Amino acid sequence: QVQLVESGGGLAQAGGSLRVSCAASGGIVSIRAMGWYRQAPGKQRELVATITSGGSATYTDSVNGRFTISRDNAQNTVSLQMNSLKPEDTAVYYCNADLASYTSTYYSEFWGQGTQVTVSS
């Protein structure tokens, strides 16, 4: 059974840094894009950053230049390094992966359970 398990996050002051990571496991055959989304209270979930299996990354404008996404294809992990944090970065951060597994040869989206990131002013 495929699982995406996030770690990291927590509390930081404005201007500080945090790192969130995600490990995918459970009979994975291939992962195409991996990414991070976030959802703040009362708001819709939004895309933060994505990265292809070849390492090509894209960012939403509000985090470009402050956040860096990376992945380890051998370990099926993806991380998000968040620098120069702002209070508006406060949200639950969700890992996402487009992958195929031994139980399904079709690519499907999977989500982690979410990890809280709180930035104080």
PDB file of C-alpha atoms in Angstrom:
ATOM      1  CA  GLN A   1       0.000   0.000   0.000  1.00  0.00           C
ATOM      2  CA  VAL A   2       1.410   3.320  -1.058  1.00  0.00           C
ATOM      3  CA  GLN A   3       2.125   5.804   1.697  1.00  0.00           C
ATOM      4  CA  LEU A   4       3.526   9.315   1.706  1.00  0.00           C
ATOM      5  CA  VAL A   5       4.861  10.252   5.126  1.00  0.00           C
ATOM      6  CA  GLU A   6       5.877  13.816   5.868  1.00  0.00           C
ATOM      7  CA  SER A   7       8.271  15.028   8.521  1.00  0.00           C
ATOM      8  CA  GLY A   8       9.689  18.337   9.624  1.00  0.00           C
ATOM      9  CA  GLY A   9       7.815  21.594   9.817  1.00  0.00           C
ATOM     10  CA  GLY A  10       7.023  23.186  13.148  1.00  0.00           C
ATOM     11  CA  LEU A  11       7.369  26.724  14.412  1.00  0.00           C
ATOM     12  CA  ALA A  12       9.717  29.428  13.167  1.00  0.00           C
ATOM     13  CA  GLN A  13      10.050  33.168  13.488  1.00  0.00           C
ATOM     14  CA  ALA A  14       9.667  35.449  10.509  1.00  0.00           C
ATOM     15  CA  GLY A  15      12.918  35.460   8.564  1.00  0.00           C
ATOM     16  CA  GLY A  16      13.807  31.997   9.791  1.00  0.00           C
ATOM     17  CA  SER A  17      14.029  28.640   8.052  1.00  0.00           C
ATOM     18  CA  LEU A  18      12.322  25.279   8.172  1.00  0.00           C
ATOM     19  CA  ARG A  19      12.540  22.099   6.152  1.00  0.00           C
ATOM     20  CA  VAL A  20       9.806  19.589   5.381  1.00  0.00           C
ATOM     21  CA  SER A  21      10.453  16.190   3.881  1.00  0.00           C
ATOM     22  CA  CYS A  22       8.327  13.394   2.473  1.00  0.00           C
ATOM     23  CA  ALA A  23       9.083   9.729   1.905  1.00  0.00           C
ATOM     24  CA  ALA A  24       7.023   7.585  -0.445  1.00  0.00           C
ATOM     25  CA  SER A  25       6.859   3.849   0.113  1.00  0.00           C
ATOM     26  CA  GLY A  26       4.770   0.755  -0.576  1.00  0.00           C
ATOM     27  CA  GLY A  27       5.447  -1.092  -3.813  1.00  0.00           C
ATOM     28  CA  ILE A  28       6.312   1.961  -5.885  1.00  0.00           C
ATOM     29  CA  VAL A  29       7.319   1.325  -9.471  1.00  0.00           C
ATOM     30  CA  SER A  30       7.816   4.825 -10.787  1.00  0.00           C
ATOM     31  CA  ILE A  31       7.264   8.408  -9.667  1.00  0.00           C
ATOM     32  CA  ARG A  32       6.766  11.209 -12.121  1.00  0.00           C
ATOM     33  CA  ALA A  33       6.230  14.624 -10.536  1.00  0.00           C
ATOM     34  CA  MET A  34       6.432  15.234  -6.797  1.00  0.00           C
ATOM     35  CA  GLY A  35       5.372  18.404  -5.111  1.00  0.00           C
ATOM     36  CA  TRP A  36       4.276  20.378  -2.128  1.00  0.00           C
ATOM     37  CA  TYR A  37       0.929  22.058  -1.587  1.00  0.00           C
ATOM     38  CA  ARG A  38      -0.268  24.098   1.368  1.00  0.00           C
ATOM     39  CA  GLN A  39      -3.562  25.064   2.888  1.00  0.00           C
ATOM     40  CA  ALA A  40      -3.987  27.954   5.278  1.00  0.00           C
ATOM     41  CA  PRO A  41      -7.050  28.267   7.537  1.00  0.00           C
ATOM     42  CA  GLY A  42     -10.068  29.377   5.559  1.00  0.00           C
ATOM     43  CA  LYS A  43      -8.248  29.144   2.231  1.00  0.00           C
ATOM     44  CA  GLN A  44      -8.073  26.672  -0.606  1.00  0.00           C
ATOM     45  CA  ARG A  45      -5.155  24.312  -0.996  1.00  0.00           C
ATOM     46  CA  GLU A  46      -2.542  25.838  -3.274  1.00  0.00           C
ATOM     47  CA  LEU A  47       0.449  24.542  -5.148  1.00  0.00           C
ATOM     48  CA  VAL A  48       3.786  25.609  -3.659  1.00  0.00           C
ATOM     49  CA  ALA A  49       6.389  23.790  -5.747  1.00  0.00           C
ATOM     50  CA  THR A  50       6.798  20.784  -7.998  1.00  0.00           C
ATOM     51  CA  ILE A  51       9.759  18.829  -9.299  1.00  0.00           C
ATOM     52  CA  THR A  52       9.979  16.323 -12.129  1.00  0.00           C
ATOM     53  CA  SER A  53      11.922  13.086 -12.026  1.00  0.00           C
ATOM     54  CA  GLY A  54      14.587  14.872 -14.049  1.00  0.00           C
ATOM     55  CA  GLY A  55      14.919  17.595 -11.434  1.00  0.00           C
ATOM     56  CA  SER A  56      13.082  20.423 -13.161  1.00  0.00           C
ATOM     57  CA  ALA A  57      11.427  22.587 -10.502  1.00  0.00           C
ATOM     58  CA  THR A  58       8.655  25.159 -10.586  1.00  0.00           C
ATOM     59  CA  TYR A  59       7.467  27.469  -7.820  1.00  0.00           C
ATOM     60  CA  THR A  60       4.485  29.612  -7.108  1.00  0.00           C
ATOM     61  CA  ASP A  61       5.399  33.282  -7.317  1.00  0.00           C
ATOM     62  CA  SER A  62       5.033  33.965  -3.594  1.00  0.00           C
ATOM     63  CA  VAL A  63       7.809  31.507  -2.637  1.00  0.00           C
ATOM     64  CA  ASN A  64      10.111  31.848  -5.631  1.00  0.00           C
ATOM     65  CA  GLY A  65      13.603  32.701  -4.454  1.00  0.00           C
ATOM     66  CA  ARG A  66      12.867  31.704  -0.855  1.00  0.00           C
ATOM     67  CA  PHE A  67      11.919  28.016  -1.094  1.00  0.00           C
ATOM     68  CA  THR A  68      13.873  25.209  -2.747  1.00  0.00           C
ATOM     69  CA  ILE A  69      12.411  21.833  -3.657  1.00  0.00           C
ATOM     70  CA  SER A  70      14.623  18.798  -4.111  1.00  0.00           C
ATOM     71  CA  ARG A  71      14.167  15.067  -4.495  1.00  0.00           C
ATOM     72  CA  ASP A  72      16.106  11.835  -4.225  1.00  0.00           C
ATOM     73  CA  ASN A  73      14.836   9.423  -6.845  1.00  0.00           C
ATOM     74  CA  ALA A  74      16.677   6.465  -5.335  1.00  0.00           C
ATOM     75  CA  GLN A  75      15.033   7.027  -1.944  1.00  0.00           C
ATOM     76  CA  ASN A  76      11.648   8.227  -3.289  1.00  0.00           C
ATOM     77  CA  THR A  77      11.861  11.342  -1.165  1.00  0.00           C
ATOM     78  CA  VAL A  78      11.113  15.003  -1.748  1.00  0.00           C
ATOM     79  CA  SER A  79      12.043  17.931   0.465  1.00  0.00           C
ATOM     80  CA  LEU A  80      11.209  21.608   0.676  1.00  0.00           C
ATOM     81  CA  GLN A  81      13.736  23.980   2.194  1.00  0.00           C
ATOM     82  CA  MET A  82      11.962  27.144   3.296  1.00  0.00           C
ATOM     83  CA  ASN A  83      14.050  30.245   3.985  1.00  0.00           C
ATOM     84  CA  SER A  84      13.123  33.838   4.753  1.00  0.00           C
ATOM     85  CA  LEU A  85       9.826  32.631   6.115  1.00  0.00           C
ATOM     86  CA  LYS A  86       6.887  35.007   6.414  1.00  0.00           C
ATOM     87  CA  PRO A  87       3.769  34.789   8.592  1.00  0.00           C
ATOM     88  CA  GLU A  88       1.729  34.255   5.427  1.00  0.00           C
ATOM     89  CA  ASP A  89       3.618  30.990   4.865  1.00  0.00           C
ATOM     90  CA  THR A  90       1.722  29.551   7.837  1.00  0.00           C
ATOM     91  CA  ALA A  91      -0.263  26.552   6.627  1.00  0.00           C
ATOM     92  CA  VAL A  92      -0.518  22.800   6.610  1.00  0.00           C
ATOM     93  CA  TYR A  93       1.931  21.538   4.003  1.00  0.00           C
ATOM     94  CA  TYR A  94       1.011  18.452   1.988  1.00  0.00           C
ATOM     95  CA  CYS A  95       3.280  16.204  -0.045  1.00  0.00           C
ATOM     96  CA  ASN A  96       1.988  15.021  -3.407  1.00  0.00           C
ATOM     97  CA  ALA A  97       3.275  12.404  -5.824  1.00  0.00           C
ATOM     98  CA  ASP A  98       2.146  11.171  -9.238  1.00  0.00           C
ATOM     99  CA  LEU A  99       3.171   7.548  -9.228  1.00  0.00           C
ATOM    100  CA  ALA A 100       2.603   3.995 -10.388  1.00  0.00           C
ATOM    101  CA  SER A 101       2.802   1.032  -8.053  1.00  0.00           C
ATOM    102  CA  TYR A 102       2.797  -2.767  -8.249  1.00  0.00           C
ATOM    103  CA  THR A 103      -0.911  -2.748  -7.405  1.00  0.00           C
ATOM    104  CA  SER A 104      -1.749  -0.289 -10.169  1.00  0.00           C
ATOM    105  CA  THR A 105       0.221   0.285 -13.341  1.00  0.00           C
ATOM    106  CA  TYR A 106      -1.704   3.504 -13.978  1.00  0.00           C
ATOM    107  CA  TYR A 107      -0.251   6.676 -12.595  1.00  0.00           C
ATOM    108  CA  SER A 108      -2.308   8.184  -9.777  1.00  0.00           C
ATOM    109  CA  GLU A 109      -1.956  11.053  -7.357  1.00  0.00           C
ATOM    110  CA  PHE A 110      -1.171  10.307  -3.740  1.00  0.00           C
ATOM    111  CA  TRP A 111      -1.116  12.664  -0.768  1.00  0.00           C
ATOM    112  CA  GLY A 112       0.597  12.792   2.561  1.00  0.00           C
ATOM    113  CA  GLN A 113      -1.245  13.504   5.775  1.00  0.00           C
ATOM    114  CA  GLY A 114       0.072  17.046   6.069  1.00  0.00           C
ATOM    115  CA  THR A 115       2.468  18.766   8.433  1.00  0.00           C
ATOM    116  CA  GLN A 116       1.946  22.095  10.168  1.00  0.00           C
ATOM    117  CA  VAL A 117       4.219  25.044   9.495  1.00  0.00           C
ATOM    118  CA  THR A 118       3.685  28.101  11.674  1.00  0.00           C
ATOM    119  CA  VAL A 119       5.594  31.352  11.239  1.00  0.00           C
ATOM    120  CA  SER A 120       5.355  33.963  13.960  1.00  0.00           C
ATOM    121  CA  SER A 121       5.869  37.662  13.352  1.00  0.00           C
TER     122      SER A 121
END
